[in-house]
Amino acid sequence: MKRIVILISGRGSNMEAIVQRCADEGWPAAVVAVIANRPEAAGLRFASERGIATAVVDHQTAASREAFDAALAAAIDAHAPDLLLLAGFMRVLGEAFVRPYEGRMLNIHPSLLPAFPGLHTHRRALEAGCKLAGATVHFVTPQLDHGPIVMQSAVAVRADDDEQTLAARVLATEHVIYPLAVRWFVEGRLRVEGGVVRQLQGASQLLV
Ligand code: NHR
Ligand code: GAR
């Protein structure tokens, strides 16, 4: 049984999707804790209602980024995770934090990486005139939004899209690809070879 810890900052809809699919599909895994960097993160309530342990490590009361990272790592390691997930987690993590989890830490980013790493991805995609947008599940490395790509989803950009409509259409696909990517990880189906992820059973790693 693989132990999953999920980090959130807000709504937590990706976390919810993973908790639900894990239970519904009987993965060899359990979400054992949900940790937020904001006390008001709405997703904490869903987790605690499901009987999942929750914790808050507030970045605003930390003395420095390094102190925040260290407190966060302590809260995570108390749950001895096999897999650490960022799900709408909004704080950049330092190299000293990331290294011990490399190879067992995933993020979902709301763009078709390597386009638009960082923040405000939907606004930037619209400003660039992109006709496709999407989301990417990737392994987390010290370099922000640059780790090996596990799975992507693509949606058409509509002529009348704004940031909100595009974000909502991409988010619906995130709820499909993130649980699927996590399922593949916990089933031992992912291998990273030379910075490229291979899915051992050969299914498509792009969903449209
Ligand atoms: N940390 C590392 N080392 N590597 C990655 O790939 C990471 C990471 C931390 C978070 C998520 C990421 C995203 O999917 C993520 C990937 C926050 C920021 C950011 O600039 C950028 C990217 C991501 C998350 N955060 C501001 C900061 O100063 C704060 C913004 C806010 O609080 O609203 O940390 O997009
Ligand atoms: C999602 O769209 C996720 O991809 C994005 O924030 C949203 C979180 O929604 N992540 C980032 O922008 C990371 N910087 P959720 O809290 O409902 O899962």
Coordinates of C-alpha atoms and ligand atoms in Angstrom, one line a residue:
M1 CA 0.0 0.0 0.0
K2 CA 1.6 3.2 -1.2
R3 CA 1.3 6.2 1.2
I4 CA 0.4 9.5 -0.6
V5 CA 0.8 13.0 1.0
I6 CA -0.8 15.9 -1.0
L7 CA 0.2 19.6 -0.7
I8 CA -2.4 22.2 -1.5
S9 CA -2.9 25.9 -1.2
G10 CA -6.5 26.5 -1.9
R11 CA -9.6 24.8 -3.3
G12 CA -8.0 21.4 -3.7
S13 CA -10.2 20.1 -6.5
N14 CA -7.3 18.0 -7.9
M15 CA -6.7 16.6 -4.4
E16 CA -10.4 15.7 -4.2
A17 CA -10.3 14.0 -7.6
I18 CA -7.3 11.8 -6.5
V19 CA -8.9 10.9 -3.2
Q20 CA -12.1 9.9 -5.0
R21 CA -10.5 7.9 -7.7
C22 CA -8.1 6.1 -5.3
A23 CA -11.1 4.9 -3.3
D24 CA -13.4 4.2 -6.2
E25 CA -10.9 2.3 -8.2
G26 CA -9.2 0.5 -5.3
W27 CA -5.6 1.6 -6.0
P28 CA -2.9 0.0 -4.0
A29 CA -2.5 3.3 -2.2
A30 CA -4.0 5.7 0.3
V31 CA -4.0 9.4 0.8
V32 CA -2.7 9.6 4.3
A33 CA -2.3 13.4 4.8
V34 CA -3.2 16.7 3.1
I35 CA -1.0 19.7 4.1
A36 CA -1.7 23.3 3.2
N37 CA 0.5 26.4 3.4
R38 CA -2.6 28.5 4.1
P39 CA -4.9 28.0 7.1
E40 CA -7.9 29.0 5.0
A41 CA -7.3 26.5 2.2
A42 CA -10.8 25.2 1.4
G43 CA -9.5 21.7 0.5
L44 CA -8.6 21.0 4.2
R45 CA -12.2 20.6 5.1
F46 CA -12.9 18.0 2.4
A47 CA -9.9 16.0 3.6
S48 CA -10.8 16.1 7.3
E49 CA -14.4 15.1 6.5
R50 CA -12.9 12.0 4.7
G51 CA -10.9 11.2 7.9
I52 CA -7.6 12.1 6.2
A53 CA -5.0 13.8 8.5
T54 CA -4.6 17.5 7.8
A55 CA -1.9 20.0 8.8
V56 CA -1.1 23.6 8.1
V57 CA 2.5 24.9 7.7
D58 CA 1.9 28.6 7.2
H59 CA 4.5 30.3 5.0
Q60 CA 3.6 33.7 6.4
T61 CA 4.8 32.9 9.9
A62 CA 8.0 31.2 8.7
A63 CA 11.2 33.1 9.3
S64 CA 12.5 32.4 5.8
R65 CA 11.9 30.2 2.7
E66 CA 14.4 27.7 4.1
A67 CA 12.7 27.6 7.5
F68 CA 9.3 27.1 5.7
D69 CA 10.7 24.3 3.6
A70 CA 12.2 22.6 6.7
A71 CA 8.9 22.8 8.7
L72 CA 7.0 21.5 5.7
A73 CA 9.4 18.6 5.3
A74 CA 9.0 17.7 8.9
A75 CA 5.2 17.7 8.6
I76 CA 5.4 15.6 5.5
D77 CA 7.9 13.1 6.9
A78 CA 5.7 12.4 9.9
H79 CA 3.5 10.6 7.4
A80 CA 6.3 8.6 5.8
P81 CA 5.1 9.1 2.2
D82 CA 6.0 6.9 -0.8
L83 CA 4.6 9.7 -3.0
L84 CA 4.3 13.4 -2.5
L85 CA 1.9 15.4 -4.7
L86 CA 1.7 19.1 -5.3
A87 CA -2.0 19.9 -6.2
G88 CA -2.4 23.7 -6.7
F89 CA 0.4 24.2 -4.3
M90 CA 1.6 27.8 -4.7
R91 CA 5.0 28.1 -3.0
V92 CA 8.3 27.5 -4.9
L93 CA 10.3 24.8 -3.0
G94 CA 14.1 25.0 -2.6
E95 CA 16.6 22.4 -3.9
A96 CA 17.3 21.2 -0.3
F97 CA 13.6 20.4 0.1
V98 CA 13.2 18.8 -3.4
R99 CA 16.2 16.5 -3.5
P100 CA 15.1 13.9 -0.9
Y101 CA 11.7 13.5 -2.7
E102 CA 13.1 13.4 -6.3
G103 CA 11.6 10.5 -8.3
R104 CA 8.6 10.3 -5.9
M105 CA 7.1 13.8 -6.2
L106 CA 4.7 15.0 -8.8
N107 CA 3.1 18.3 -9.8
I108 CA 0.2 19.3 -12.1
H109 CA 0.9 22.5 -13.9
P110 CA -1.9 24.3 -16.0
S111 CA 0.0 24.6 -19.3
L112 CA 1.5 22.5 -22.0
L113 CA 5.0 22.5 -20.6
P114 CA 7.7 23.4 -21.6
A115 CA 5.5 26.4 -22.6
F116 CA 4.6 28.8 -19.8
P117 CA 6.3 27.6 -16.7
G118 CA 5.5 29.7 -13.6
L119 CA 2.4 31.7 -12.9
H120 CA -0.6 33.2 -14.9
T121 CA -0.3 30.5 -17.5
H122 CA -3.8 30.9 -19.0
R123 CA -3.4 34.7 -19.4
R124 CA 0.0 34.2 -21.1
A125 CA -1.3 31.5 -23.4
L126 CA -4.2 33.8 -24.5
E127 CA -1.8 36.7 -25.0
A128 CA 0.5 34.5 -27.1
G129 CA -2.4 33.6 -29.3
C130 CA -2.1 29.9 -28.6
K131 CA -4.8 27.7 -30.2
L132 CA -4.1 24.8 -27.9
A133 CA -3.9 24.9 -24.1
G134 CA -3.7 22.2 -21.5
A135 CA -2.1 20.8 -18.4
T136 CA 1.0 18.7 -17.6
V137 CA 1.8 16.2 -14.8
H138 CA 5.5 16.2 -14.2
F139 CA 8.1 14.9 -11.7
V140 CA 9.3 17.8 -9.5
T141 CA 12.9 18.8 -9.8
P142 CA 14.7 21.8 -8.3
Q143 CA 14.1 23.8 -11.5
L144 CA 10.6 25.1 -11.4
D145 CA 8.1 23.3 -13.8
H146 CA 11.0 21.6 -15.7
G147 CA 10.9 18.0 -14.5
P148 CA 10.2 14.9 -16.6
I149 CA 6.8 15.0 -18.2
V150 CA 4.4 12.1 -17.2
M151 CA 1.2 13.0 -18.9
Q152 CA -0.5 15.9 -20.7
S153 CA -4.0 17.0 -21.7
A154 CA -4.8 19.4 -24.5
V155 CA -7.9 21.5 -25.2
A156 CA -8.8 23.9 -28.0
V157 CA -8.7 27.6 -27.2
R158 CA -11.9 29.3 -28.3
A159 CA -12.0 32.7 -29.9
D160 CA -14.2 34.0 -27.0
D161 CA -12.2 32.5 -24.2
D162 CA -11.0 34.6 -21.3
E163 CA -8.7 33.5 -18.5
Q164 CA -11.6 32.1 -16.4
T165 CA -13.3 30.1 -19.2
L166 CA -10.0 28.6 -20.4
A167 CA -8.9 27.8 -16.8
A168 CA -12.2 26.0 -16.2
R169 CA -11.9 23.9 -19.4
V170 CA -8.3 22.9 -18.6
L171 CA -9.1 22.2 -14.9
A172 CA -11.7 19.6 -16.0
T173 CA -8.9 17.8 -17.9
E174 CA -6.6 18.0 -14.9
H175 CA -9.1 16.0 -12.9
V176 CA -8.7 13.2 -15.5
I177 CA -4.9 13.2 -16.1
Y178 CA -3.7 13.7 -12.5
P179 CA -5.5 10.7 -11.0
L180 CA -4.4 8.6 -14.0
A181 CA -0.8 9.6 -13.7
V182 CA -0.8 8.9 -9.9
R183 CA -2.5 5.6 -10.5
W184 CA 0.3 4.6 -12.9
F185 CA 2.9 5.7 -10.4
V186 CA 1.5 3.7 -7.5
E187 CA 1.1 0.7 -9.8
G188 CA 4.8 0.9 -10.6
R189 CA 4.2 1.6 -14.3
L190 CA 6.4 4.7 -14.7
R191 CA 10.1 4.7 -15.5
V192 CA 12.3 7.8 -16.0
E193 CA 15.1 7.2 -18.6
G194 CA 17.4 10.1 -19.5
G195 CA 14.8 12.7 -18.3
V196 CA 12.0 11.1 -20.3
V197 CA 9.1 9.2 -18.7
R198 CA 8.1 5.8 -20.1
Q199 CA 4.8 4.2 -19.2
L200 CA 5.5 0.5 -19.2
Q201 CA 2.2 -0.6 -20.6
G202 CA 2.4 1.8 -23.5
A203 CA -0.9 3.6 -23.2
S204 CA -1.1 7.2 -24.6
Q205 CA 0.3 9.8 -22.4
L206 CA -1.7 12.6 -24.1
L207 CA -5.4 13.0 -23.5
V208 CA -7.5 15.3 -25.6
Ligands
NHR1 N1 9.2 23.8 -6.6 C1 10.2 23.2 -7.4 N2 11.4 23.2 -6.8 N3 10.0 22.7 -8.6 C2 8.8 22.7 -9.1 O1 8.6 22.2 -10.3 C3 7.7 23.3 -8.4 C4 8.0 23.8 -7.1 C5 7.0 24.4 -6.3 C6 5.7 24.5 -6.8 C7 4.0 24.3 -8.7 C8 4.1 25.4 -9.7 C9 3.1 25.4 -10.8 O2 2.6 24.3 -11.1 C10 5.4 24.1 -8.1 C11 6.4 23.4 -8.9 C12 4.2 28.5 -7.4 C13 4.9 29.4 -8.1 C14 5.3 30.7 -7.6 O3 5.9 31.5 -8.2 C15 5.4 29.0 -9.4 C16 5.1 27.7 -9.9 C17 4.4 26.8 -9.1 C18 3.9 27.2 -7.9 N4 4.9 31.0 -6.3 C19 5.2 32.3 -5.6 C20 6.4 32.1 -4.7 O4 6.9 33.2 -4.4 C21 4.0 32.7 -4.7 C22 2.7 32.9 -5.5 C23 1.5 32.9 -4.6 O5 1.6 32.7 -3.4 O6 0.4 33.2 -5.1 O7 6.7 31.0 -4.2 O8 2.8 26.4 -11.4
GAR2 C1 -5.1 24.0 -10.9 O1 -5.5 24.5 -12.1 C2 -3.6 23.7 -10.9 O2 -3.1 23.2 -12.1 C3 -3.0 25.1 -10.7 O3 -3.9 25.7 -9.8 C4 -5.2 25.1 -9.8 C5 -5.5 24.5 -8.5 O4 -6.8 24.0 -8.4 N1 -1.7 25.1 -10.2 C6 -0.9 26.1 -10.2 O5 -1.2 27.2 -10.8 C7 0.4 26.0 -9.5 N2 1.1 27.2 -9.6 P1 -7.2 23.1 -7.2 O6 -6.7 23.7 -5.9 O7 -8.7 23.1 -7.2 O8 -6.6 21.7 -7.5

